Coordinates of C-alpha atoms and ligand atoms in Angstrom, one line a residue:
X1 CA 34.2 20.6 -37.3
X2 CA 35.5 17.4 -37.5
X3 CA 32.2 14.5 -37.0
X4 CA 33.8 12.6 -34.0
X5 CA 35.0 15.9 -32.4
X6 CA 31.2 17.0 -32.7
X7 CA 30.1 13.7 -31.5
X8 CA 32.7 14.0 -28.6
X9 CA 31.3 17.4 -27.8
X10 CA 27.2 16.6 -28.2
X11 CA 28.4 13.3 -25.8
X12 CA 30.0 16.0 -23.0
X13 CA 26.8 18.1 -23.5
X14 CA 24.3 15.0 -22.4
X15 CA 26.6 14.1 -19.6
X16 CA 26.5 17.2 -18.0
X17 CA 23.3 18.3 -18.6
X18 CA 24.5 21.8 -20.2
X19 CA 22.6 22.9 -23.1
X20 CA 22.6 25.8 -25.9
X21 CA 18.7 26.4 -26.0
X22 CA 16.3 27.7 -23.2
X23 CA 14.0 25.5 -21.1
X24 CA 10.9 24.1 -22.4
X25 CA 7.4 24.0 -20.8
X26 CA 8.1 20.5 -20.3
X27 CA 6.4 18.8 -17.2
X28 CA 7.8 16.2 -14.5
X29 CA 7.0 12.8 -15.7
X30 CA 5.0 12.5 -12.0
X31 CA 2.5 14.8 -14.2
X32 CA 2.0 12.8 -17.2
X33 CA -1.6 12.1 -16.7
X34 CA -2.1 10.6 -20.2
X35 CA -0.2 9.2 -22.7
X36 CA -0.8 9.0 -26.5
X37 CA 0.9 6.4 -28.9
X38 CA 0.8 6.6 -32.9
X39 CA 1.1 3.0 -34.3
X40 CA -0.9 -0.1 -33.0
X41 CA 1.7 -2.7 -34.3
X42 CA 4.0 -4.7 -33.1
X43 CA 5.6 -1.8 -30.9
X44 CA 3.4 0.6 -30.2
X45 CA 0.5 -2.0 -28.8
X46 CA 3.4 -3.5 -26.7
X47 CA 4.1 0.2 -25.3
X48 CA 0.3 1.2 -25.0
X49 CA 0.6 -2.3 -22.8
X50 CA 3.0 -1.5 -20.7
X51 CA 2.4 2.2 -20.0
X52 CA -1.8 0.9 -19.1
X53 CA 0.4 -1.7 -16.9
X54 CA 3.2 -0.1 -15.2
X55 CA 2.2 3.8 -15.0
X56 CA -1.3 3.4 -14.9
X57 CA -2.4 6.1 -17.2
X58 CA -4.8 6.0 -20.1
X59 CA -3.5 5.7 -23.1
X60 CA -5.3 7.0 -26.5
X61 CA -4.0 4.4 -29.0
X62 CA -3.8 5.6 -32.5
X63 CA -3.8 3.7 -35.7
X64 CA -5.0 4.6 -39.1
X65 CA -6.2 1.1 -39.7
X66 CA -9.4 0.3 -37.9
X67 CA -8.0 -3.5 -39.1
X68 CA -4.3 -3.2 -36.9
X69 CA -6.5 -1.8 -33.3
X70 CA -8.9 -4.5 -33.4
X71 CA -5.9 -7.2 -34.4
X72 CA -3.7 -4.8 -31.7
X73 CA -6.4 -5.0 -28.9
X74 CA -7.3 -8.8 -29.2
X75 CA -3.5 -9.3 -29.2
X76 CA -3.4 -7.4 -25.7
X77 CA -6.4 -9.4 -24.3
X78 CA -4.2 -12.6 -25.3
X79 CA -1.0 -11.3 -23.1
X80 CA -3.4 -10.2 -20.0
X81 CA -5.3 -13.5 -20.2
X82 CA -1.9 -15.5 -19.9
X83 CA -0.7 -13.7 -17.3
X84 CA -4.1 -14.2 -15.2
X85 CA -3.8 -17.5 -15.9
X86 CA -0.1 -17.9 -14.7
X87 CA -1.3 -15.8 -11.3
X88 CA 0.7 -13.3 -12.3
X89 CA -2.0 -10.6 -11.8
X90 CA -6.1 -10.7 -10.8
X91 CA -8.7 -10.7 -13.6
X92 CA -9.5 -7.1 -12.0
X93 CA -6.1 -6.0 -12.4
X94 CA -6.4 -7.3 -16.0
X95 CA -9.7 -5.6 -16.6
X96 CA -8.2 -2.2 -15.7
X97 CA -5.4 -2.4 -17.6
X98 CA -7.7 -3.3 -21.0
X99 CA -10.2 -0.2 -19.1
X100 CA -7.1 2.1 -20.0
X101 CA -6.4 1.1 -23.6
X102 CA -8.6 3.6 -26.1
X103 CA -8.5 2.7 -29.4
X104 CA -9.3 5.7 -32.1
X105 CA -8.5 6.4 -36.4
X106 CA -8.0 9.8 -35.3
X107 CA -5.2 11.7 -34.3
X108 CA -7.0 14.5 -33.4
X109 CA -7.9 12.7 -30.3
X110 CA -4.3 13.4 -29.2
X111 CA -5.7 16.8 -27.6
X112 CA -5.4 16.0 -24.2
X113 CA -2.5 14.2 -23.9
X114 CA 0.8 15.0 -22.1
X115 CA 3.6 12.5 -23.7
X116 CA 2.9 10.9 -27.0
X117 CA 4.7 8.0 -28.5
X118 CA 4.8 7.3 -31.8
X119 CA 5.7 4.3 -33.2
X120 CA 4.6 3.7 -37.2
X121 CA 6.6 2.5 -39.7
X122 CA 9.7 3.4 -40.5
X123 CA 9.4 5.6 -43.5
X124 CA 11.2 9.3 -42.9
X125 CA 8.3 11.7 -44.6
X126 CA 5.8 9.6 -42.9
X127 CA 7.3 10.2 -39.1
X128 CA 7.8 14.6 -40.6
X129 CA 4.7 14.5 -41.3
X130 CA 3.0 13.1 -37.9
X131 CA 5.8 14.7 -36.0
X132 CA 4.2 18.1 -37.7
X133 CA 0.7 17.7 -36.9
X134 CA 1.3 16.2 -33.7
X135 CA 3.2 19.6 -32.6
X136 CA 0.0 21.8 -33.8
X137 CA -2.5 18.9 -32.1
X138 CA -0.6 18.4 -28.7
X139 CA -0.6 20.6 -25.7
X140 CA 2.4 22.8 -25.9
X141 CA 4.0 21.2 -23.2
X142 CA 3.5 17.6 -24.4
X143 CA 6.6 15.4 -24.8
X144 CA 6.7 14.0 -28.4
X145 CA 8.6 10.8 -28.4
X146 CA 9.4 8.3 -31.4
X147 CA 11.0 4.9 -31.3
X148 CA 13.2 5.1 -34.7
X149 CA 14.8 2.6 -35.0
X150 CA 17.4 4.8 -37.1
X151 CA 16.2 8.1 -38.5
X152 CA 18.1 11.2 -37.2
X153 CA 16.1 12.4 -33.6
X154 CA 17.2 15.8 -34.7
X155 CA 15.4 15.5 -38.4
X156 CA 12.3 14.6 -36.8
X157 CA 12.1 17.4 -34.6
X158 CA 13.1 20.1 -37.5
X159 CA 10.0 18.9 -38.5
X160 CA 8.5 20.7 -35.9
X161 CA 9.9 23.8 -36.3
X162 CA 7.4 25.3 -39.0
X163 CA 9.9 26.3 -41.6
X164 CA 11.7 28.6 -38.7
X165 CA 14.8 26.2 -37.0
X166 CA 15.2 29.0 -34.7
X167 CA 11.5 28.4 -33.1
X168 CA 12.8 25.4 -31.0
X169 CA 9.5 25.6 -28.4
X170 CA 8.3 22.1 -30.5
X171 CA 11.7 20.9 -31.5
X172 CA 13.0 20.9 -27.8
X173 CA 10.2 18.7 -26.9
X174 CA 10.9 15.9 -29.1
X175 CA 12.8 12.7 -27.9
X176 CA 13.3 9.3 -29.0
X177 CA 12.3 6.3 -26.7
X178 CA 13.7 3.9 -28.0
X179 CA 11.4 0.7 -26.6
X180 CA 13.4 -3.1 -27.4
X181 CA 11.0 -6.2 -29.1
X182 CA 9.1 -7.5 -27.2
X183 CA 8.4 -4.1 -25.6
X184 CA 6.5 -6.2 -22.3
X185 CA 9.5 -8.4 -22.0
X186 CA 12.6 -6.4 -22.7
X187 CA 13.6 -4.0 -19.9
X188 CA 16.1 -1.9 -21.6
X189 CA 15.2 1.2 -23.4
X190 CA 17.2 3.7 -25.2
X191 CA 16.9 7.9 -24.6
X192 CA 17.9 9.6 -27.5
X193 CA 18.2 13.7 -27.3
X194 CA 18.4 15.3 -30.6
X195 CA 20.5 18.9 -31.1
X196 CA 17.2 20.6 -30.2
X197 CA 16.0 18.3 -27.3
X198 CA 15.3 20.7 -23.7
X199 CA 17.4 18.7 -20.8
X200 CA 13.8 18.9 -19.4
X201 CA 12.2 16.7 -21.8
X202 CA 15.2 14.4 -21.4
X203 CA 14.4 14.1 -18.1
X204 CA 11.0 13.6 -18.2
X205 CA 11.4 10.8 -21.0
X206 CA 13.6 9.3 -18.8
X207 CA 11.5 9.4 -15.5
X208 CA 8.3 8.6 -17.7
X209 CA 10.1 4.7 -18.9
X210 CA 11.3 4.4 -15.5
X211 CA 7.7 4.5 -14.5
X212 CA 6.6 1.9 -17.3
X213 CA 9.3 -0.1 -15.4
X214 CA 12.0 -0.2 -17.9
X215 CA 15.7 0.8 -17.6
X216 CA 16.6 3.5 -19.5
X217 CA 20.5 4.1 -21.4
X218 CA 21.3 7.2 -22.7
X219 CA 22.5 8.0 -26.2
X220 CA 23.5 10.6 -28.4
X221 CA 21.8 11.1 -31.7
X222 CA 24.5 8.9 -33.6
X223 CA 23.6 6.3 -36.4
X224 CA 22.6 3.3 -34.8
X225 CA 22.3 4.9 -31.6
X226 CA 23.7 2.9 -28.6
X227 CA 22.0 -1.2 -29.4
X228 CA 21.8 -1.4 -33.0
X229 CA 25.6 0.4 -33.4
X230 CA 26.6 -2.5 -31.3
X231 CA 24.9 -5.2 -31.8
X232 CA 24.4 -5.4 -35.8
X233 CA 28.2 -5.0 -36.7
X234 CA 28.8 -8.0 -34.2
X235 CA 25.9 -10.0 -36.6
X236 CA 27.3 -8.8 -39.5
X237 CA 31.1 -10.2 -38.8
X238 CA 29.7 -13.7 -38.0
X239 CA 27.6 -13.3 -41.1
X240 CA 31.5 -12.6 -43.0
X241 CA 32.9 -15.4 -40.5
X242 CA 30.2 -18.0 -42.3
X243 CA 30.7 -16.3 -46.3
X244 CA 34.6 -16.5 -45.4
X245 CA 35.2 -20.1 -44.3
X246 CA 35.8 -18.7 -40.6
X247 CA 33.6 -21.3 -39.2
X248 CA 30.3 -23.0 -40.0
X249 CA 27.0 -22.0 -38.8
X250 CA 26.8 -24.3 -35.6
X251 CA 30.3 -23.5 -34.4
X252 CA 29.9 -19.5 -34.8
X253 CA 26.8 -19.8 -32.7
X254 CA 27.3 -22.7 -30.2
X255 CA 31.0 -20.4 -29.2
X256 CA 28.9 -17.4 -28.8
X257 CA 26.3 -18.9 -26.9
X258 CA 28.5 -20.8 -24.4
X259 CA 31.3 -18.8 -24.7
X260 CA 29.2 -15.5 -23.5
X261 CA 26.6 -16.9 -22.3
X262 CA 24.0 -15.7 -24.7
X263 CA 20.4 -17.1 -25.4
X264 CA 21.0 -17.3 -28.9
X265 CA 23.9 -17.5 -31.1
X266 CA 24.5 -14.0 -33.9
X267 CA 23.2 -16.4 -37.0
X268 CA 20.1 -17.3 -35.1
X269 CA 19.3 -13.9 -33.7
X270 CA 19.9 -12.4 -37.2
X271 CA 17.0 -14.7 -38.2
X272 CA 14.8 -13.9 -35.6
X273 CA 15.0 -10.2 -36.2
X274 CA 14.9 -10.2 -39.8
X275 CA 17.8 -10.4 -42.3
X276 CA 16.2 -7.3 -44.1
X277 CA 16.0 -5.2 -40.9
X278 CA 19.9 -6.5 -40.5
X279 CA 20.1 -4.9 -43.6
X280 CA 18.8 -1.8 -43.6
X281 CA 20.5 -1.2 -40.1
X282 CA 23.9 -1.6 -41.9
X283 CA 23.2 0.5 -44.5
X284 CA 22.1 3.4 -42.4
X285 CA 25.7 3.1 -40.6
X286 CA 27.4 2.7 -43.9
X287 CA 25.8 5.7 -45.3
X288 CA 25.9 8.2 -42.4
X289 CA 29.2 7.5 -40.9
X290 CA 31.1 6.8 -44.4
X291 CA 33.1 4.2 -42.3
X292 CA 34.2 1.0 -44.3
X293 CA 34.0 -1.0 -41.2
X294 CA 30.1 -0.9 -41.3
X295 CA 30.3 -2.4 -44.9
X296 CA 27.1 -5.3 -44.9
X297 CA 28.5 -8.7 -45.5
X298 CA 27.9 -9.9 -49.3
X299 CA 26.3 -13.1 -48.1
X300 CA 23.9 -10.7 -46.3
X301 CA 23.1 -8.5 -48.9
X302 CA 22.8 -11.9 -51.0
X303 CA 20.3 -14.0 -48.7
X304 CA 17.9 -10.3 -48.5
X305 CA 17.9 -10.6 -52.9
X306 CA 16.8 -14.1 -52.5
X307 CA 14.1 -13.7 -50.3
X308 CA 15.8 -15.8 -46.9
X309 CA 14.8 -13.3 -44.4
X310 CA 15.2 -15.6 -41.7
X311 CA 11.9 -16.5 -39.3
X312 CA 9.4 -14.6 -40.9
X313 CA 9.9 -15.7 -44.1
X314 CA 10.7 -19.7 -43.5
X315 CA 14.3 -19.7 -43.9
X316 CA 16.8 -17.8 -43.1
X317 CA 20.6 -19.2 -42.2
X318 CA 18.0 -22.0 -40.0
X319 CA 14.4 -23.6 -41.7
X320 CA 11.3 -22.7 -39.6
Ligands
NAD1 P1 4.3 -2.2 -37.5 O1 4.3 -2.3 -39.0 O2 4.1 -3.5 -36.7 O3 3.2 -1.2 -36.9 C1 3.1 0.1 -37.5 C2 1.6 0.5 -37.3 O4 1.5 1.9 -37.7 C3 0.6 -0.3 -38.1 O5 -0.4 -0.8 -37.3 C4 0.0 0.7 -39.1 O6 -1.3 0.5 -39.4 C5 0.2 2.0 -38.3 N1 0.2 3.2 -39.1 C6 0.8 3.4 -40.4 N2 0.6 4.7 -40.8 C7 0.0 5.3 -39.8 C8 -0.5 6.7 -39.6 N3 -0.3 7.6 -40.5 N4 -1.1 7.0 -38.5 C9 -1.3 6.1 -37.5 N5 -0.9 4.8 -37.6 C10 -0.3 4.4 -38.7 O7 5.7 -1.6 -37.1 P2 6.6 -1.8 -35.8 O8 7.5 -3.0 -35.9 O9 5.7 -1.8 -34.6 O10 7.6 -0.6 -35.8 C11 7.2 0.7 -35.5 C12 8.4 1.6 -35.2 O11 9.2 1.0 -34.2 C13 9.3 1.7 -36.4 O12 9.9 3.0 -36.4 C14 10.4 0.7 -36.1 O13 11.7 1.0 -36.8 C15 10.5 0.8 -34.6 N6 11.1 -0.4 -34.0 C16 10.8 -1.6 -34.3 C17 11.3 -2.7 -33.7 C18 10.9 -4.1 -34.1 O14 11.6 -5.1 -33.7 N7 9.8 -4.3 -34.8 C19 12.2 -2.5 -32.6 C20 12.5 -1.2 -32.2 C21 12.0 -0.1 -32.9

């Protein structure tokens, strides 16, 4: 079948609901007592935050580096002890929130849970193989979640399925929730299904974010998904509109900014994301679609080889 005629057809499937697969064992997001999250960096702390904030539950925090919980949690304490400090909660409410954050090296600890989140870096044998023991370690009717940033929802939850794609009672429970930087400030969140994903563990991935008070957009298991299919080929043609002479750096962002009312112009957002993220987002919608349209700008591709990454790395197409 044609790609865009499947894509069509997976799109019809998540608006109405229907599905090929039988139900899983997966539970109402009211009953998520406990949540689990893989990866104490710059994501998964902000999520382990917002879930101890929000929906109240505990939250098992998992990192394999002793070093990134302690740098995680002291982070955390930072963030609660600004917002008592701008009356925006008690030092009691603060105090329970840190109560809920438990910090452990192992992922065995992930026993009790009911939704797990996993959020490490994003290297695809690394995210099979957690995805694998997470399906032996978790309850069986445990939501597992990851927040890709681009690797196929559907790939990660074949990982599940124990050499048999036909067993789908792990491979319907995993989802992608797909959290925005910085996770306490950005409301939006994407809900990605793979082929195997129940409409039950949609559901309750959707109800769950809702109760971390974020606002959750659907999309189908597409490269790029819903934000980064949008937003990076819009940085990547002001990227060609600078390398082509279009207009200079100042005039691409000041029209963008007060012509759409954006906080920050494409060039400047590129830097503040990364140019090497930029980068690696383009290529994944180069490569999996095959469509010339996502082709990354040579100046792009240039500034990554020289080492201008943008914020993090002191310059970028701005000095910091
Ligand atoms: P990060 O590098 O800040 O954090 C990753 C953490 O995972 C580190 O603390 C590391 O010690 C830990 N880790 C590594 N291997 C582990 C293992 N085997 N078990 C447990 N912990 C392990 O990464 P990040 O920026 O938080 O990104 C995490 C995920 O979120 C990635 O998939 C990324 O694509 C995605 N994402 C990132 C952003 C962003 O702006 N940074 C936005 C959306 C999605």
């Amino acid at each position: 079948m044609a790609a865009p005629m499947m894509l069509a057809r997976q799109a019809l499937r998540l608006s109405s609901r229907v599905r090929y697969f039988s139900s899983t064992a997966a539970r109402p997001a009211a009953e998520v007592k406990r949540l689990g999250v893989v990866g104490a960096g710059q994501m998964g702390l902000g999520i382990a935050l917002v879930a101890a904030q929000k929906a109240q539950v505990p939250v098992t925090l998992v990192d394999s580096s002793q070093a990134s919980l302690d740098k995680g949690l002291a982070f955390a304490e930072k963030l609660l002890a600004k917002d008592v400090s701008k009356q925006r909660i008690t030092q009691e409410q603060a105090d329970a929130t840190r109560a809920l954050l438990q910090p452990t090296t192992s992922i065995d600890d992930l026993s009790p849970v009911d939704f797990v989140i996993e959020a490490v870096p994003e290297i695809p044998e690394l995210k099979f193989d957690i995805f694998a023991k997470l399906a032996e370690i978790c309850p069986k009717h445990a939501i597992l979640a990851t927040n890709t940033s681009s690797i196929p929802i559907t790939r990660i939850a074949a990982a599940t399925a124990r050499g048999n794609p036909n067993d789908t009672s792990n491979s319907s429970r995993v989802v992608s929730t797909h959290f925005m930087n910085p996770v306490p400030v950005q409301k939006g969140v994407e809900i990605i299904s793979g082929l195997q994903t129940s409409p039950e563990t949609l559901d309750t991935a959707i109800e769950f974010c809702k109760r971390m008070g974020k606002i959750p957009s659907v999309s189908a298991d597409s490269p790029g998904f819903l934000a980064n299919r949008i937003l990076m080929p819009y940085i990547n043609e002001a990227i060609i509109c600078l390398e082509t002479g279009v207009g200079d750096r100042d005039s691409i962002d000041a029209i963008m900014k007060n012509g759409t009312n954006v906080p920050m112009g494409p060039l400047q957002l590129a830097d503040f994301i990364g140019l090497d993220t930029c980068l690696a987002i383009m290529k994944v919608l180069h490569t999996e679609t095959g469509d010339s349209k996502y082709r990354p700008s040579v100046l792009l591709r240039n500034m990554v080889d020289a080492g201008w990454l943008g914020k993090k790395s002191g310059r970028g197409f701005y000095e910091y």
